[in-house]
Tab-separated table of N, CA and C in Angstrom:
chain	number	residue	atom	x	y	z
A	26	GLN	N	11.106	-9.249	4.775
A	26	GLN	CA	12.112	-10.168	4.261
A	26	GLN	C	13.464	-9.955	4.940
A	27	VAL	N	13.871	-8.691	5.104
A	27	VAL	CA	15.110	-8.390	5.809
A	27	VAL	C	14.840	-8.451	7.307
A	28	ARG	N	15.665	-9.190	8.012
A	28	ARG	CA	15.512	-9.343	9.446
A	28	ARG	C	16.838	-9.081	10.143
A	29	LEU	N	16.790	-8.293	11.217
A	29	LEU	CA	17.956	-7.995	12.025
A	29	LEU	C	17.625	-8.345	13.468
A	30	VAL	N	18.505	-9.095	14.121
A	30	VAL	CA	18.284	-9.537	15.484
A	30	VAL	C	19.477	-9.157	16.332
A	31	GLU	N	19.257	-8.252	17.303
A	31	GLU	CA	20.307	-7.809	18.215
A	31	GLU	C	20.359	-8.700	19.448
A	32	SER	N	21.544	-8.770	20.057
A	32	SER	CA	21.716	-9.477	21.315
A	32	SER	C	22.914	-8.891	22.048
A	33	GLY	N	23.054	-9.246	23.322
A	33	GLY	CA	24.216	-8.844	24.099
A	33	GLY	C	23.977	-7.752	25.115
A	34	GLY	N	22.782	-7.173	25.149
A	34	GLY	CA	22.490	-6.140	26.120
A	34	GLY	C	22.366	-6.707	27.526
A	35	GLY	N	22.328	-5.797	28.501
A	35	GLY	CA	22.203	-6.209	29.886
A	35	GLY	C	22.548	-5.088	30.828
A	36	LEU	N	22.784	-5.442	32.083
A	36	LEU	CA	23.122	-4.492	33.144
A	36	LEU	C	24.622	-4.508	33.383
A	37	VAL	N	25.228	-3.324	33.407
A	37	VAL	CA	26.658	-3.207	33.641
A	37	VAL	C	26.919	-1.968	34.498
A	38	GLN	N	27.948	-2.018	35.334
A	38	GLN	CA	28.325	-0.866	36.140
A	38	GLN	C	29.092	0.150	35.308
A	39	ALA	N	29.028	1.408	35.723
A	39	ALA	CA	29.780	2.460	35.046
A	39	ALA	C	31.254	2.077	34.955
A	40	GLY	N	31.828	2.302	33.779
A	40	GLY	CA	33.206	1.929	33.531
A	40	GLY	C	33.381	0.545	32.955
A	41	GLY	N	32.320	-0.228	32.928
A	41	GLY	CA	32.377	-1.577	32.400
A	41	GLY	C	32.201	-1.626	30.899
A	42	SER	N	32.145	-2.852	30.367
A	42	SER	CA	32.094	-3.069	28.932
A	42	SER	C	31.004	-4.058	28.559
A	43	LEU	N	30.489	-3.904	27.351
A	43	LEU	CA	29.561	-4.848	26.745
A	43	LEU	C	29.867	-4.950	25.264
A	44	ARG	N	29.566	-6.103	24.678
A	44	ARG	CA	29.635	-6.263	23.238
A	44	ARG	C	28.274	-6.698	22.712
A	45	LEU	N	27.705	-5.884	21.823
A	45	LEU	CA	26.437	-6.192	21.188
A	45	LEU	C	26.678	-6.848	19.832
A	46	SER	N	25.764	-7.733	19.453
A	46	SER	CA	25.827	-8.399	18.160
A	46	SER	C	24.526	-8.185	17.411
A	47	CYS	N	24.611	-8.185	16.091
A	47	CYS	CA	23.434	-8.072	15.232
A	47	CYS	C	23.610	-9.030	14.072
A	48	VAL	N	22.709	-10.001	13.961
A	48	VAL	CA	22.737	-10.985	12.887
A	48	VAL	C	21.683	-10.610	11.851
A	49	VAL	N	22.076	-10.589	10.580
A	49	VAL	CA	21.211	-10.154	9.488
A	49	VAL	C	20.863	-11.333	8.596
A	50	SER	N	19.601	-11.407	8.188
A	50	SER	CA	19.154	-12.391	7.208
A	50	SER	C	18.220	-11.720	6.206
A	51	GLY	N	18.053	-12.329	5.031
A	51	GLY	CA	17.142	-11.807	4.029
A	51	GLY	C	17.733	-10.762	3.099
A	52	SER	N	19.015	-10.482	3.213
A	52	SER	CA	19.702	-9.557	2.326
A	52	SER	C	21.134	-10.022	2.123
A	53	ILE	N	21.792	-9.433	1.119
A	53	ILE	CA	23.203	-9.742	0.897
A	53	ILE	C	23.997	-8.836	1.823
A	54	PHE	N	24.401	-9.395	2.950
A	54	PHE	CA	24.933	-8.619	4.056
A	54	PHE	C	26.100	-7.733	3.651
A	55	ASP	N	27.048	-8.267	2.917
A	55	ASP	CA	28.291	-7.551	2.645
A	55	ASP	C	28.169	-6.486	1.562
A	56	TRP	N	26.969	-6.214	1.050
A	56	TRP	CA	26.763	-5.150	0.073
A	56	TRP	C	26.370	-3.823	0.705
A	57	PHE	N	26.007	-3.794	1.986
A	57	PHE	CA	25.298	-2.647	2.532
A	57	PHE	C	25.956	-2.085	3.784
A	58	VAL	N	25.713	-0.792	4.011
A	58	VAL	CA	26.169	-0.109	5.223
A	58	VAL	C	25.337	-0.567	6.419
A	59	MET	N	26.007	-0.807	7.535
A	59	MET	CA	25.356	-1.152	8.794
A	59	MET	C	25.544	-0.017	9.791
A	60	GLY	N	24.601	0.104	10.720
A	60	GLY	CA	24.694	1.153	11.720
A	60	GLY	C	24.160	0.725	13.069
A	61	TRP	N	24.539	1.492	14.090
A	61	TRP	CA	24.020	1.329	15.442
A	61	TRP	C	23.457	2.659	15.917
A	62	TYR	N	22.268	2.609	16.539
A	62	TYR	CA	21.621	3.764	17.146
A	62	TYR	C	21.297	3.469	18.596
A	63	ARG	N	21.155	4.522	19.391
A	63	ARG	CA	20.740	4.415	20.786
A	63	ARG	C	19.546	5.325	21.022
A	64	GLN	N	18.557	4.835	21.764
A	64	GLN	CA	17.415	5.635	22.172
A	64	GLN	C	17.285	5.581	23.690
A	65	ALA	N	17.582	6.705	24.337
A	65	ALA	CA	17.419	6.827	25.777
A	65	ALA	C	15.950	7.086	26.097
A	66	PRO	N	15.518	6.805	27.322
A	66	PRO	CA	14.120	7.053	27.692
A	66	PRO	C	13.704	8.498	27.437
A	67	GLY	N	12.588	8.687	26.719
A	67	GLY	CA	12.078	10.014	26.437
A	67	GLY	C	12.848	10.799	25.399
A	68	SER	N	13.759	10.154	24.671
A	68	SER	CA	14.619	10.844	23.719
A	68	SER	C	14.453	10.284	22.312
A	69	GLN	N	14.986	11.022	21.342
A	69	GLN	CA	15.057	10.547	19.965
A	69	GLN	C	16.165	9.511	19.831
A	70	ARG	N	16.120	8.773	18.747
A	70	ARG	CA	17.196	7.842	18.446
A	70	ARG	C	18.414	8.601	17.927
A	71	ASP	N	19.552	8.356	18.534
A	71	ASP	CA	20.794	9.013	18.161
A	71	ASP	C	21.736	8.015	17.507
A	72	LEU	N	22.435	8.473	16.476
A	72	LEU	CA	23.401	7.630	15.783
A	72	LEU	C	24.627	7.396	16.662
A	73	VAL	N	24.998	6.140	16.824
A	73	VAL	CA	26.229	5.776	17.511
A	73	VAL	C	27.381	5.671	16.522
A	74	GLY	N	27.152	4.961	15.410
A	74	GLY	CA	28.175	4.835	14.396
A	74	GLY	C	27.730	3.959	13.256
A	75	THR	N	28.557	3.920	12.202
A	75	THR	CA	28.273	3.119	11.012
A	75	THR	C	29.526	2.389	10.570
A	76	ILE	N	29.318	1.377	9.746
A	76	ILE	CA	30.423	0.651	9.133
A	76	ILE	C	30.049	0.308	7.701
A	77	SER	N	30.963	0.561	6.772
A	77	SER	CA	30.738	0.303	5.363
A	77	SER	C	31.041	-1.155	5.038
A	78	PRO	N	30.671	-1.609	3.818
A	78	PRO	CA	30.999	-2.989	3.431
A	78	PRO	C	32.490	-3.297	3.494
A	79	SER	N	33.343	-2.300	3.264
A	79	SER	CA	34.779	-2.511	3.303
A	79	SER	C	35.372	-2.406	4.702
A	80	GLY	N	34.556	-2.034	5.688
A	80	GLY	CA	35.027	-1.949	7.056
A	80	GLY	C	35.366	-0.559	7.548
A	81	ARG	N	35.143	0.476	6.741
A	81	ARG	CA	35.372	1.848	7.194
A	81	ARG	C	34.286	2.254	8.180
A	82	THR	N	34.696	2.916	9.258
A	82	THR	CA	33.772	3.263	10.326
A	82	THR	C	33.675	4.763	10.538
A	83	ASN	N	32.530	5.201	11.052
A	83	ASN	CA	32.300	6.563	11.511
A	83	ASN	C	31.583	6.490	12.847
A	84	TYR	N	31.932	7.408	13.768
A	84	TYR	CA	31.383	7.385	15.111
A	84	TYR	C	30.894	8.760	15.532
A	85	ALA	N	29.879	8.756	16.397
A	85	ALA	CA	29.504	9.982	17.074
A	85	ALA	C	30.670	10.454	17.937
A	86	ASP	N	30.828	11.780	18.046
A	86	ASP	CA	31.950	12.327	18.807
A	86	ASP	C	31.971	11.826	20.249
A	87	SER	N	30.806	11.603	20.821
A	87	SER	CA	30.717	11.239	22.225
A	87	SER	C	31.280	9.859	22.535
A	88	VAL	N	31.416	8.999	21.518
A	88	VAL	CA	31.865	7.628	21.762
A	88	VAL	C	33.219	7.318	21.149
A	89	LYS	N	33.805	8.259	20.427
A	89	LYS	CA	35.096	8.025	19.794
A	89	LYS	C	36.156	7.677	20.835
A	90	GLY	N	36.908	6.630	20.538
A	90	GLY	CA	37.944	6.172	21.448
A	90	GLY	C	37.475	5.161	22.461
A	91	ARG	N	36.157	4.998	22.620
A	91	ARG	CA	35.611	4.043	23.583
A	91	ARG	C	34.807	2.926	22.932
A	92	PHE	N	34.129	3.226	21.831
A	92	PHE	CA	33.299	2.239	21.136
A	92	PHE	C	33.959	1.839	19.824
A	93	THR	N	33.769	0.582	19.428
A	93	THR	CA	34.302	0.078	18.171
A	93	THR	C	33.250	-0.754	17.457
A	94	ILE	N	33.002	-0.440	16.193
A	94	ILE	CA	32.104	-1.226	15.351
A	94	ILE	C	32.945	-2.091	14.417
A	95	SER	N	32.559	-3.350	14.280
A	95	SER	CA	33.231	-4.254	13.364
A	95	SER	C	32.196	-5.136	12.691
A	96	ARG	N	32.609	-5.828	11.633
A	96	ARG	CA	31.689	-6.739	10.952
A	96	ARG	C	32.418	-7.994	10.526
A	97	ASP	N	31.681	-9.098	10.527
A	97	ASP	CA	32.173	-10.384	10.070
A	97	ASP	C	31.250	-10.821	8.941
A	98	ASN	N	31.680	-10.604	7.711
A	98	ASN	CA	30.820	-10.876	6.567
A	98	ASN	C	30.506	-12.365	6.415
A	99	ALA	N	31.413	-13.230	6.840
A	99	ALA	CA	31.175	-14.665	6.757
A	99	ALA	C	30.051	-15.107	7.679
A	100	LYS	N	29.808	-14.348	8.757
A	100	LYS	CA	28.766	-14.682	9.720
A	100	LYS	C	27.543	-13.776	9.609
A	101	ASN	N	27.522	-12.865	8.645
A	101	ASN	CA	26.420	-11.899	8.490
A	101	ASN	C	26.145	-11.164	9.798
A	102	THR	N	27.203	-10.736	10.473
A	102	THR	CA	27.081	-10.166	11.808
A	102	THR	C	27.874	-8.874	11.932
A	103	VAL	N	27.282	-7.890	12.602
A	103	VAL	CA	27.965	-6.661	12.956
A	103	VAL	C	28.014	-6.567	14.474
A	104	TYR	N	29.102	-6.005	15.011
A	104	TYR	CA	29.318	-5.920	16.443
A	104	TYR	C	29.484	-4.472	16.882
A	105	LEU	N	29.113	-4.216	18.128
A	105	LEU	CA	29.383	-2.936	18.774
A	105	LEU	C	30.050	-3.227	20.108
A	106	GLN	N	31.357	-2.975	20.187
A	106	GLN	CA	32.110	-3.122	21.425
A	106	GLN	C	32.074	-1.795	22.163
A	107	MET	N	31.564	-1.802	23.392
A	107	MET	CA	31.400	-0.591	24.186
A	107	MET	C	32.248	-0.707	25.442
A	108	ASN	N	33.211	0.194	25.595
A	108	ASN	CA	34.092	0.225	26.752
A	108	ASN	C	33.882	1.514	27.539
A	109	SER	N	34.258	1.482	28.809
A	109	SER	CA	34.150	2.649	29.694
A	109	SER	C	32.755	3.258	29.645
A	110	LEU	N	31.754	2.427	29.802
A	110	LEU	CA	30.370	2.863	29.679
A	110	LEU	C	29.983	3.858	30.763
A	111	LYS	N	29.123	4.806	30.387
A	111	LYS	CA	28.639	5.853	31.271
A	111	LYS	C	27.149	5.674	31.527
A	112	PRO	N	26.654	6.090	32.704
A	112	PRO	CA	25.220	5.939	32.993
A	112	PRO	C	24.315	6.603	31.958
A	113	GLU	N	24.719	7.732	31.396
A	113	GLU	CA	23.904	8.422	30.406
A	113	GLU	C	23.816	7.675	29.081
A	114	GLU	N	24.579	6.611	28.929
A	114	GLU	CA	24.514	5.795	27.724
A	114	GLU	C	23.541	4.629	27.864
A	115	THR	N	22.775	4.628	28.941
A	115	THR	CA	21.661	3.705	29.097
A	115	THR	C	20.627	3.938	27.996
A	116	GLY	N	20.083	2.874	27.451
A	116	GLY	CA	19.053	2.993	26.444
A	116	GLY	C	18.885	1.711	25.662
A	117	VAL	N	17.999	1.774	24.683
A	117	VAL	CA	17.796	0.658	23.775
A	117	VAL	C	18.686	0.873	22.562
A	118	TYR	N	19.483	-0.119	22.248
A	118	TYR	CA	20.409	-0.048	21.120
A	118	TYR	C	19.828	-0.822	19.941
A	119	TYR	N	19.795	-0.157	18.783
A	119	TYR	CA	19.212	-0.719	17.576
A	119	TYR	C	20.261	-0.905	16.501
A	120	CYS	N	20.168	-2.011	15.797
A	120	CYS	CA	20.979	-2.288	14.625
A	120	CYS	C	20.183	-1.917	13.378
A	121	THR	N	20.853	-1.328	12.377
A	121	THR	CA	20.190	-0.955	11.129
A	121	THR	C	20.999	-1.395	9.921
A	122	GLN	N	20.293	-1.596	8.813
A	122	GLN	CA	20.934	-1.857	7.530
A	122	GLN	C	20.285	-0.969	6.484
A	123	LYS	N	21.097	-0.261	5.700
A	123	LYS	CA	20.602	0.609	4.640
A	123	LYS	C	20.618	-0.151	3.325
A	124	VAL	N	19.419	-0.392	2.764
A	124	VAL	CA	19.252	-1.151	1.528
A	124	VAL	C	18.423	-0.320	0.561
A	125	GLY	N	19.021	0.095	-0.552
A	125	GLY	CA	18.297	0.859	-1.559
A	125	GLY	C	17.669	2.136	-1.035
A	126	GLY	N	18.333	2.800	-0.107
A	126	GLY	CA	17.832	4.039	0.462
A	126	GLY	C	16.863	3.861	1.614
A	127	ARG	N	16.527	2.640	1.963
A	127	ARG	CA	15.623	2.354	3.070
A	127	ARG	C	16.399	1.767	4.237
A	128	ASP	N	16.071	2.206	5.445
A	128	ASP	CA	16.689	1.683	6.654
A	128	ASP	C	15.825	0.589	7.258
A	129	TYR	N	16.417	-0.585	7.452
A	129	TYR	CA	15.765	-1.680	8.148
A	129	TYR	C	16.272	-1.716	9.582
A	130	TRP	N	15.370	-2.001	10.522
A	130	TRP	CA	15.669	-1.936	11.947
A	130	TRP	C	15.409	-3.252	12.639
A	131	GLY	N	16.251	-3.566	13.618
A	131	GLY	CA	15.971	-4.658	14.521
A	131	GLY	C	15.044	-4.202	15.635
A	132	GLN	N	14.730	-5.097	16.557
A	132	GLN	CA	13.824	-4.772	17.650
A	132	GLN	C	14.526	-4.108	18.828
A	133	GLY	N	15.837	-4.117	18.836
A	133	GLY	CA	16.609	-3.452	19.865
A	133	GLY	C	16.989	-4.366	21.012
A	134	THR	N	18.032	-3.960	21.738
A	134	THR	CA	18.454	-4.668	22.939
A	134	THR	C	18.758	-3.637	24.024
A	135	GLN	N	18.270	-3.889	25.234
A	135	GLN	CA	18.371	-2.928	26.336
A	135	GLN	C	19.750	-2.974	26.975
A	136	VAL	N	20.346	-1.792	27.156
A	136	VAL	CA	21.598	-1.632	27.885
A	136	VAL	C	21.346	-0.691	29.051
A	137	THR	N	21.669	-1.138	30.258
A	137	THR	CA	21.510	-0.324	31.451
A	137	THR	C	22.852	-0.191	32.150
A	138	VAL	N	23.294	1.058	32.344
A	138	VAL	CA	24.577	1.344	32.983
A	138	VAL	C	24.301	1.983	34.336
A	139	SER	N	24.730	1.341	35.398
A	139	SER	CA	24.490	1.823	36.749
A	139	SER	C	25.766	2.389	37.351
A	140	SER	N	25.610	3.238	38.373
A	140	SER	CA	26.748	3.804	39.088
A	140	SER	C	26.798	3.325	40.519
């Protein structure tokens, strides 16, 4: 019933920027915490950051000052603005929503950072 659809991934050179979007349906969007994760090839999924219904954010130390998470409750959409991208940040980026203690996941969008 809950569906999350990511978009905005692609190929970018080191130092460049991308903005990812995640559109949510099947839940009351503005009631729940949203998050972004990254999974590099051969690695576990790592938390990038979260945003609360009120707009409070938390970030992994590695992305603080470069990445920004925001949400537009009127559009049921959460964004991940990524600046000064590094090659090691290549991976599949996933959007999540925490509903009643359960995490719902999108299918992911590929981000490739080249040098």
